[in-house]
């Protein structure tokens, strides 16, 4: 063979398949070898498989330009928009790239998931403006500077990548989840909305803002830098500011804050007691066995503050920040 | 090699065996440390919920203390490392923000110039000390044992604050250190998952499901122990494993959870007791029996 003929690059993809209409529906992996160009995205490779190798492979895609949000799926175990993911960023020659449908949603077929649970939760947070007061003559106006902080969260294209990889949804499908909570923030923080308090009250309960573990999966996988977890953190603070301070989560945050303010350090034992609630006797009793075992192992931290020598300087910094944030 | 050492509140509190084993291992490796006794809690992302800037200020205050000592910072906690890395990124990319924070530190005569960096012991071993050098101190062969890695969220996410693009080996650092001891790495999805500790008091059912899933999966794959560079993960995976297993699996998992320095200490020939392995909630006695007697010690 003349040396001038370039060897075509072949990529190996292992794709999760599922055919609900087969006699015994079950998921399995199918391996494909496909000729690729060095500029291919993962989506280019999948489309080429569908068009040239296996017309039965099902996947969702439309715009191919990371605008429509149709093609989120797992690549080597992590949710990605495959139209935005260059093949060579997740695969090198000789390796196999593994493609699964998005997680935390039922699979309809192959790489296509049922987004009904996703949309149900978006609806649950009432994703529309609810102004109060008299209707303006024209549209509801807001100054640019009041809206600019919402630009990031408005970038959400509802692709479901964050929901796919959320570690809480993995163990509890009732959790409202990162996408819907980010959408909720978009209205909680909109100066034209009149239902901020009601919204926060609804999000303050079970399955809401306090159920997030702050694992940052959603921040990591979001293809649009929406950073859902950071929005959830802001709503936690706003919920406390609105007076919803009776949750375990609110007491947990306050306990960490006050402990650092008093001593510069975390007081783990007080954190446990204060989070559960000092007057919550059943809660305290439920915690007791682990506390007793820690005590027996000689590793129960003292409930007395572990003060750092420069605690007074730290307290001044905290107090100053409280004055400025007022 | 010398570092300004920030053990973190949990190594100084709920997991004293981490502090104890770290000190032994560092001594053996000849890595000197000077403890940052005036550093504060990093806020662990919780204090930041209430006041992000205050969290950044307290962490920059710690950076400035280390900078005055002329030393880089060593952490032994994934949560501290991640929280400090996020604070560092925030001030490095915004001079105005750093100047603003430095104003609040002036009363203590502190100022951060962006020079001191913060690295977890795990990264220091891989990037600076070198695994070949590390292996020279191993006298016990741990081959035959299977260890499941468990990173802790803040040591792997968000990857931009943790410098994964610049230092790609960080992404698999724990697997590489485990392999360096001769032990086999249990490859499982849970290695990069969440331990559930942040919601332990808020939604205990969910938190315990996470503990049961990750420890149970690792055990089912043949793990003799799990190894973590995060004491917060240890609190949940060790402290609540019994309750989690009973509730979600019906039977005990009994998977010992080792702090990273405890695994290193075992390879170095320290006794399990010296490494504080008697202070765990999940018994480590079977693992202790599996560890062969130190050669030539």
XYZ file of C-alpha atoms in Angstrom:
623
model
C 0.000 0.000 0.000
C 1.440 3.407 -0.910
C 2.481 5.404 2.140
C 0.390 8.383 1.061
C -2.926 6.668 1.820
C -3.807 7.643 5.410
C -5.125 4.930 7.700
C -8.672 5.651 8.769
C -9.171 6.020 12.500
C -11.551 3.467 13.982
C -13.292 4.054 17.287
C -14.811 1.418 19.556
C -18.071 2.280 21.270
C -19.883 0.071 23.770
C -23.507 1.155 23.755
C -26.278 0.189 26.163
C -29.220 -1.302 24.280
C -32.787 -1.997 25.368
C -35.690 -3.040 23.211
C -38.983 -2.994 25.135
C -40.716 -4.828 22.298
C -38.434 -7.837 22.283
C -39.742 -11.125 23.678
C -37.615 -10.830 26.801
C -36.735 -7.169 27.242
C -33.408 -6.703 28.984
C -30.554 -4.234 28.799
C -27.275 -5.350 27.269
C -24.161 -3.781 25.789
C -23.393 -3.866 22.094
C -19.938 -3.096 20.715
C -19.505 -1.082 17.547
C -16.392 -0.243 15.577
C -16.855 2.853 13.471
C -14.596 4.925 11.254
C -14.247 8.408 12.674
C -12.630 11.702 11.768
C -10.474 13.560 14.267
C -13.076 16.320 14.519
C -15.950 13.974 15.426
C -18.105 14.557 18.467
C -19.503 11.546 20.346
C -22.820 12.342 18.670
C -21.206 12.234 15.196
C -19.962 8.739 15.968
C -23.366 7.579 17.245
C -25.174 8.999 14.218
C -22.698 7.315 11.914
C -23.338 4.002 13.675
C -27.083 4.478 13.239
C -26.814 5.488 9.586
C -24.174 3.060 8.399
C -23.971 0.123 10.783
C -27.146 -0.399 12.802
C -30.367 1.388 11.926
C -32.067 0.003 15.041
C -30.014 2.139 17.444
C -32.272 4.756 19.064
C -31.062 8.080 20.414
C -32.373 11.615 20.775
C -30.730 14.558 19.085
C -31.734 17.612 17.104
C -29.705 20.817 16.922
C -26.163 19.346 17.198
C -25.072 22.693 18.624
C -25.762 22.345 22.379
C -28.873 24.475 22.229
C -31.803 22.047 22.168
C -30.765 19.883 25.126
C -31.889 16.601 23.538
C -28.735 14.524 23.575
C -27.690 14.254 27.243
C -26.460 10.744 28.028
C -23.698 9.108 30.008
C -20.266 8.865 28.464
C -17.906 6.675 30.482
C -20.303 6.972 33.382
C -20.724 10.749 33.394
C -23.618 12.747 31.919
C -22.662 14.854 28.912
C -24.302 16.547 25.968
C -22.811 14.312 23.308
C -23.020 16.998 20.607
C -20.728 19.172 22.732
C -18.286 16.392 23.602
C -15.381 15.826 21.233
C -14.723 12.116 20.833
C -11.019 12.557 21.453
C -11.730 14.144 24.853
C -13.236 10.881 26.123
C -11.561 8.253 23.967
C -8.098 7.404 22.681
C -7.288 4.814 20.021
C -7.253 1.333 21.473
C -9.812 2.180 24.169
C -13.559 1.634 24.251
C -15.890 4.474 25.143
C -19.002 3.424 27.057
C -22.325 5.071 26.268
C -25.374 4.742 28.529
C -28.715 6.542 28.575
C -29.079 9.346 31.149
C -29.498 8.030 34.701
C -32.235 8.480 37.294
C -34.963 8.231 34.653
C -36.684 5.139 33.199
C -35.272 3.979 29.867
C -37.749 3.838 26.972
C -35.378 2.269 24.492
C -31.597 2.218 23.983
C -30.293 5.716 24.787
C -33.731 7.315 25.089
C -35.056 8.008 28.598
C -38.543 8.934 29.725
C -38.385 12.578 30.840
C -41.820 12.557 32.494
C -40.390 12.620 36.049
C -38.114 15.476 34.983
C -40.972 17.609 33.633
C -43.277 16.750 36.547
C -40.755 18.294 38.918
C -40.238 21.353 36.743
C -44.044 21.857 36.865
C -44.005 21.320 40.620
C -41.947 24.505 41.168
C -44.424 26.632 39.138
C -41.893 27.842 36.549
C -43.621 31.048 35.587
C -43.680 34.597 36.893
C -46.314 35.260 39.557
C -46.350 39.008 40.113
C -48.598 40.593 42.699
C -50.150 44.063 42.643
C -51.854 45.836 39.757
C -51.034 44.788 36.213
C -48.747 47.243 34.432
C -49.957 48.946 31.247
C -47.265 47.298 29.154
C -44.889 44.475 30.141
C -43.349 43.883 33.590
C -40.066 45.737 33.544
C -36.966 45.205 35.665
C -33.667 47.069 35.601
C -30.793 45.216 33.935
C -28.718 45.147 37.093
C -31.509 43.296 38.927
C -31.686 40.627 36.250
C -28.055 40.095 35.289
C -27.403 37.606 38.111
C -30.102 35.401 36.598
C -28.353 35.140 33.221
C -26.433 32.034 34.298
C -29.433 30.113 35.548
C -31.492 31.131 32.507
C -28.918 29.296 30.362
C -30.519 25.999 31.396
C -31.556 24.031 28.303
C -33.382 21.312 30.291
C -31.083 18.565 29.048
C -31.337 16.572 32.289
C -27.572 16.011 32.693
C -27.724 17.214 36.312
C -30.717 15.012 37.080
C -28.994 12.038 35.447
C -26.020 12.202 37.809
C -27.639 13.574 40.993
C -26.490 11.416 43.917
C -29.628 12.100 45.954
C -32.029 11.131 43.166
C -30.129 7.853 42.984
C -31.423 6.940 46.439
C -34.662 8.967 46.555
C -36.701 9.687 43.431
C -38.943 12.075 45.362
C -36.181 14.721 45.661
C -37.135 17.744 43.555
C -33.651 17.608 42.087
C -31.111 20.048 40.672
C -32.836 21.104 37.442
C -36.182 21.984 39.010
C -34.518 23.670 41.994
C -32.371 25.785 39.681
C -35.543 26.710 37.827
C -37.220 27.571 41.136
C -34.314 29.893 41.969
C -34.806 31.618 38.638
C -38.210 32.832 39.924
C -37.353 33.168 43.628
C -34.629 35.639 42.642
C -36.624 37.479 39.974
C -37.412 40.984 41.275
C -40.751 40.973 39.445
C -42.057 37.849 41.183
C -44.438 38.336 44.108
C -44.384 34.828 45.547
C -40.825 34.576 46.857
C -41.884 33.680 50.389
C -44.483 31.120 49.293
C -42.027 29.544 46.892
C -39.337 29.266 49.566
C -41.829 27.849 52.032
C -42.761 25.112 49.561
C -39.094 24.338 48.816
C -38.195 24.338 52.515
C -40.029 21.067 53.221
C -39.176 17.413 52.645
C -37.641 16.599 49.232
C -36.660 20.261 48.811
C -33.581 22.465 49.198
C -32.248 20.810 52.365
C -32.107 17.317 50.858
C -29.192 18.231 48.551
C -25.907 16.667 49.739
C -23.750 19.385 48.111
C -21.846 16.669 46.215
C -21.334 19.023 43.226
C -22.187 16.426 40.591
C -24.694 18.831 39.030
C -22.124 21.632 38.963
C -19.592 19.309 37.347
C -21.796 17.855 34.609
C -23.937 20.866 33.622
C -22.944 21.739 30.023
C -24.179 25.317 30.469
C -22.581 26.318 33.800
C -25.941 26.731 35.495
C -24.415 25.458 38.772
C -27.707 24.208 40.253
C -26.151 23.396 43.628
C -25.000 26.957 44.114
C -28.562 28.160 43.478
C -29.808 25.679 46.064
C -27.301 27.079 48.586
C -28.542 30.629 47.987
C -32.141 29.527 48.493
C -31.183 27.880 51.788
C -29.892 31.193 53.057
C -32.921 33.041 51.695
C -35.289 30.570 53.348
C -33.609 31.235 56.706
C -33.763 35.004 56.032
C -37.490 34.693 55.298
C -37.947 33.180 58.746
C -38.030 29.477 57.919
C -35.447 28.609 60.529
C -37.139 25.593 62.121
C -35.660 22.926 59.834
C -32.813 20.593 60.750
C -30.944 22.008 57.761
C -31.311 25.585 58.962
C -30.154 24.638 62.466
C -27.211 22.733 60.928
C -26.054 25.799 58.975
C -26.531 28.112 61.963
C -24.634 25.737 64.244
C -21.579 25.606 61.951
C -21.659 29.379 61.540
C -21.993 30.112 65.259
C -19.327 27.606 66.181
C -16.791 29.221 63.850
C -17.799 32.655 65.110
C -17.342 31.638 68.772
C -14.142 29.655 68.503
C -12.764 29.586 64.943
C -13.410 25.867 64.773
C -16.178 23.381 64.277
C -17.768 21.874 67.367
C -18.915 18.496 66.009
C -20.725 17.328 69.112
C -22.739 20.530 69.442
C -23.376 20.413 65.683
C -25.059 17.024 66.058
C -27.095 18.075 69.086
C -28.102 21.471 67.720
C -28.963 20.146 64.238
C -31.320 17.497 65.536
C -32.783 20.074 67.909
C -31.948 20.459 71.588
C -35.597 19.860 72.575
C -36.100 16.990 70.124
C -35.884 14.176 72.676
C -36.703 11.255 70.298
C -34.140 12.627 67.825
C -31.474 12.912 70.529
C -32.219 9.372 71.733
C -31.944 8.006 68.187
C -28.471 9.543 67.927
C -27.380 8.291 71.333
C -26.144 4.783 70.359
C -23.551 6.150 67.919
C -22.540 8.758 70.507
C -22.097 6.115 73.177
C -20.014 3.919 70.884
C -17.818 6.911 69.990
C -17.398 7.597 73.689
C -16.375 3.973 74.327
C -13.815 4.176 71.514
C -12.409 7.284 73.157
C -13.192 9.474 70.177
C -16.191 11.530 71.198
C -15.175 15.159 70.634
C -15.701 17.353 73.674
C -18.865 19.474 73.532
C -16.756 22.336 74.865
C -15.546 24.650 72.080
C -12.054 24.027 70.723
C -10.958 27.647 70.647
C -8.061 28.755 68.461
C -5.681 31.290 70.062
C -6.738 34.053 67.663
C -10.476 33.468 68.111
C -11.103 37.134 68.964
C -9.664 38.276 65.624
C -11.853 35.726 63.833
C -14.916 36.938 65.714
C -14.178 40.491 64.593
C -13.978 39.375 60.948
C -17.310 37.567 61.278
C -18.971 40.545 62.964
C -17.652 42.921 60.334
C -19.037 40.725 57.564
C -22.409 40.700 59.323
C -22.439 44.504 59.356
C -21.546 44.769 55.654
C -24.090 42.185 54.552
C -26.918 43.982 56.397
C 10.069 18.942 52.302
C 8.170 21.132 54.687
C 4.552 22.196 54.803
C 2.228 24.362 56.832
C -0.133 21.690 58.130
C -3.888 22.147 58.424
C -5.365 18.910 59.826
C -8.973 20.147 59.733
C -11.563 20.118 62.521
C -12.547 16.457 62.124
C -8.989 15.077 62.331
C -8.652 17.226 65.457
C -12.040 16.058 66.749
C -14.101 13.055 65.693
C -11.359 11.035 63.973
C -8.275 11.376 66.216
C -6.845 8.217 64.613
C -6.383 10.160 61.375
C -4.231 12.791 63.083
C -2.285 10.136 64.956
C -1.573 8.008 61.857
C -0.718 11.045 59.713
C 1.939 12.168 62.172
C 3.541 8.695 62.209
C 3.536 8.393 58.425
C 4.917 11.895 57.831
C 7.697 11.218 60.331
C 8.660 8.034 58.504
C 8.637 9.817 55.138
C 10.780 12.647 56.482
C 8.157 15.236 55.582
C 8.285 18.112 58.053
C 5.159 19.968 59.065
C 4.413 23.043 61.097
C 0.813 23.109 62.281
C -1.408 26.068 61.470
C -2.761 26.395 65.004
C -4.471 29.690 64.202
C -6.272 28.515 61.081
C -10.062 28.340 61.190
C -12.541 25.734 60.053
C -12.795 26.043 56.244
C -16.580 26.246 56.521
C -16.907 22.968 54.601
C -19.328 24.643 52.184
C -21.886 24.976 55.013
C -20.722 28.344 56.301
C -20.551 29.402 52.642
C -24.307 28.719 52.314
C -24.863 31.585 54.685
C -22.053 33.892 53.621
C -19.782 32.963 50.725
C -17.494 35.929 51.156
C -16.957 35.252 54.844
C -15.990 31.677 53.982
C -13.511 32.903 51.389
C -12.122 35.479 53.848
C -11.445 32.876 56.544
C -9.731 30.559 54.062
C -7.633 33.358 52.556
C -6.664 34.223 56.141
C -5.230 30.696 56.451
C -3.400 31.048 53.110
C -1.892 34.307 54.342
C -0.697 32.666 57.567
C 1.096 29.972 55.572
C 2.518 32.560 53.211
C 4.012 34.387 56.193
C 5.639 31.100 57.197
C 6.910 30.785 53.623
C 5.350 27.345 53.278
C 2.778 25.605 51.085
C -0.229 24.118 52.904
C -0.855 20.413 53.420
C -4.380 19.171 54.143
C -5.525 15.667 55.058
C -9.237 16.177 54.430
C -11.002 16.128 51.052
C -13.593 18.611 52.288
C -10.988 21.104 53.569
C -8.977 20.685 50.365
C -11.946 21.317 48.084
C -13.302 24.236 50.065
C -9.864 25.885 50.220
C -9.274 25.265 46.502
C -12.579 26.932 45.645
C -11.699 29.949 47.801
C -8.290 30.155 46.191
C -9.733 30.041 42.674
C -12.223 32.792 43.571
C -9.497 35.219 44.702
C -6.882 34.256 42.110
C -9.179 35.106 39.233
C -10.419 38.363 40.757
C -7.795 40.838 41.994
C -10.436 43.240 43.266
C -12.048 40.524 45.389
C -8.659 39.542 46.840
C -7.828 43.179 47.651
C -11.195 43.534 49.368
C -10.605 40.414 51.462
C -7.039 41.452 52.293
C -8.449 44.656 53.823
C -10.311 42.548 56.377
C -7.115 40.668 57.225
C -4.984 43.765 57.744
C -5.935 44.059 61.433
C -3.998 40.844 62.074
C -1.101 41.966 59.869
C -1.991 39.373 57.256
C -2.062 39.699 53.478
C -2.328 36.994 50.830
C -0.423 37.465 47.579
C -1.653 34.337 45.830
C 1.620 32.466 46.265
C 0.910 29.752 48.799
C -0.870 26.741 47.359
C -2.888 24.115 49.217
C -2.440 20.424 48.524
C -3.912 17.307 50.011
C -1.360 14.774 51.302
C -2.620 12.401 48.580
C -1.606 14.855 45.859
C 1.708 15.639 47.560
C 2.619 11.944 47.547
C 1.831 11.539 43.853
C 3.058 14.895 42.536
C 5.943 15.866 44.791
C 7.165 12.989 46.912
C 6.793 10.420 44.141
C 5.401 6.913 44.428
C 8.805 5.312 43.835
C 10.195 7.183 46.844
C 7.128 6.293 48.854
C 7.561 2.591 48.091
C 11.076 2.659 49.566
C 9.451 2.987 52.999
C 7.145 0.010 52.603
C 8.186 -3.077 54.527
C 4.900 -4.965 54.465
C 3.596 -6.381 51.243
C -0.127 -5.732 51.056
C -0.592 -7.791 47.886
C -3.492 -10.158 48.177
C -5.589 -7.462 49.816
C -8.294 -5.614 47.927
C -8.951 -1.966 48.732
C -11.869 0.106 47.439
C -11.038 3.796 46.949
C -13.458 6.463 48.202
C -12.345 10.000 47.342
C -14.901 12.309 48.935
C -16.774 14.743 46.684
C -14.666 17.818 47.302
C -11.425 16.170 46.173
C -12.869 15.491 42.709
C -15.506 18.168 42.090
C -15.642 20.808 40.756
C -12.697 19.713 38.638
C -11.807 23.239 37.481
C -11.081 24.410 41.043
C -9.003 21.278 41.699
C -6.668 21.765 38.746
C -7.432 18.454 37.022
C -6.760 19.962 33.597
C -3.272 21.078 34.687
C -2.486 17.972 36.767
C -4.451 15.057 35.270
C -2.918 12.453 37.613
C -4.975 13.920 40.479
C -8.027 12.264 39.011
C -6.726 8.753 39.718
C -4.304 9.570 42.538
C -5.983 7.362 45.148
C -5.995 4.288 42.914
C -2.297 4.838 42.197
C -1.347 5.165 45.854
C -3.331 2.020 46.728
C -1.541 0.127 43.932
C 1.824 1.337 45.208
C 1.304 -0.719 48.389
C 0.839 -3.893 46.354
C -2.875 -4.076 47.165
C -5.432 -4.525 44.422
C -7.827 -1.666 43.622
C -11.526 -2.554 43.662
C -12.911 -0.771 40.635
C -16.393 0.438 41.534
C -18.682 3.332 40.677
C -19.042 4.389 44.290
C -15.394 5.526 44.460
C -16.433 8.985 43.268
C -19.890 9.093 44.818
C -21.154 10.962 47.861
C -20.955 9.366 51.321
C -24.114 11.183 52.426
C -22.652 12.812 55.558
C -23.886 16.356 54.789
C -27.500 15.156 55.070
C -26.985 12.690 57.920
C -29.121 14.744 60.302
C -31.342 16.262 57.610
C -32.468 13.145 55.758
C -30.994 10.166 57.507
C -32.808 7.621 55.320
C -31.111 8.939 52.191
C -27.760 9.342 53.902
C -27.796 5.754 55.182
C -28.868 4.411 51.787
C -25.700 5.969 50.339
C -23.538 4.391 53.044
C -25.159 0.976 52.568
C -24.904 1.127 48.774
C -21.239 2.109 48.580
C -19.901 -0.082 51.376
C -22.130 -2.981 50.303
C -21.114 -2.765 46.642
C -17.425 -2.628 47.521
C -17.786 -5.594 49.864
C -19.711 -7.602 47.256
C -16.850 -6.955 44.828
C -14.451 -8.523 47.297
C -13.039 -5.474 49.077
C -11.176 -6.185 52.321
C -11.346 -2.506 53.249
C -12.227 0.895 51.872
C -9.605 3.656 51.840
C -10.508 7.333 52.045
C -8.593 10.620 52.137
C -11.641 12.293 53.750
C -12.383 12.099 57.489
C -15.951 13.339 56.917
C -16.605 10.346 54.659
C -15.027 8.198 57.365
C -17.458 9.521 59.973
C -20.405 8.299 57.928
C -18.984 5.191 56.226
C -17.511 3.863 59.471
C -19.702 5.413 62.147
C -23.050 4.717 60.502
C -22.234 1.608 58.455
C -23.789 -0.735 61.017
C -27.074 1.157 61.155
C -27.123 1.674 57.374
C -26.533 -1.997 56.617
C -29.134 -3.188 59.096
C -31.726 -0.830 57.661
C -31.010 -1.305 53.956
C -29.461 -4.751 53.563
C -30.769 -6.640 56.546
C -27.294 -7.889 57.408
C -23.953 -6.381 58.365
C -21.469 -5.270 55.712
C -18.475 -5.238 58.086
C -16.178 -3.370 55.732
C -13.346 -1.607 57.590
C -12.852 1.993 56.475
C -9.208 3.069 56.520
C -7.934 6.614 56.478
C -5.330 7.014 53.720
C -2.421 7.368 56.217
C -3.543 4.211 58.021
C -3.161 2.197 54.825
C 0.268 3.744 54.246
C 1.192 3.092 57.874
C 0.279 -0.582 57.538
C 2.571 -0.857 54.498
C 5.293 0.910 56.492
C 5.135 -1.680 59.243
C 3.382 0.270 61.991
C 1.107 -1.773 64.216
C -2.648 -1.369 63.763
C -2.823 0.019 67.296
C -0.189 2.655 66.571
C -2.374 3.695 63.638
C -5.477 3.963 65.817
C -7.264 1.115 64.071
C -8.760 0.127 67.425
C -10.740 3.374 67.386
C -12.971 2.423 64.473
C -16.667 1.619 64.797
C -16.441 -1.204 62.235
C -14.025 -3.773 63.577
C -10.679 -3.940 61.795
C -9.603 -7.170 63.516
C -10.056 -9.427 60.482
C -8.062 -7.011 58.338
C -5.376 -6.927 61.015
C -5.099 -10.717 60.788
C -4.832 -10.529 57.003
C -1.932 -8.106 57.134
C 1.202 -10.244 57.161
C 3.912 -9.655 59.759
C 6.363 -6.948 58.754
C 9.399 -8.315 57.011
C 12.587 -7.428 58.797
C 10.893 -5.259 61.410
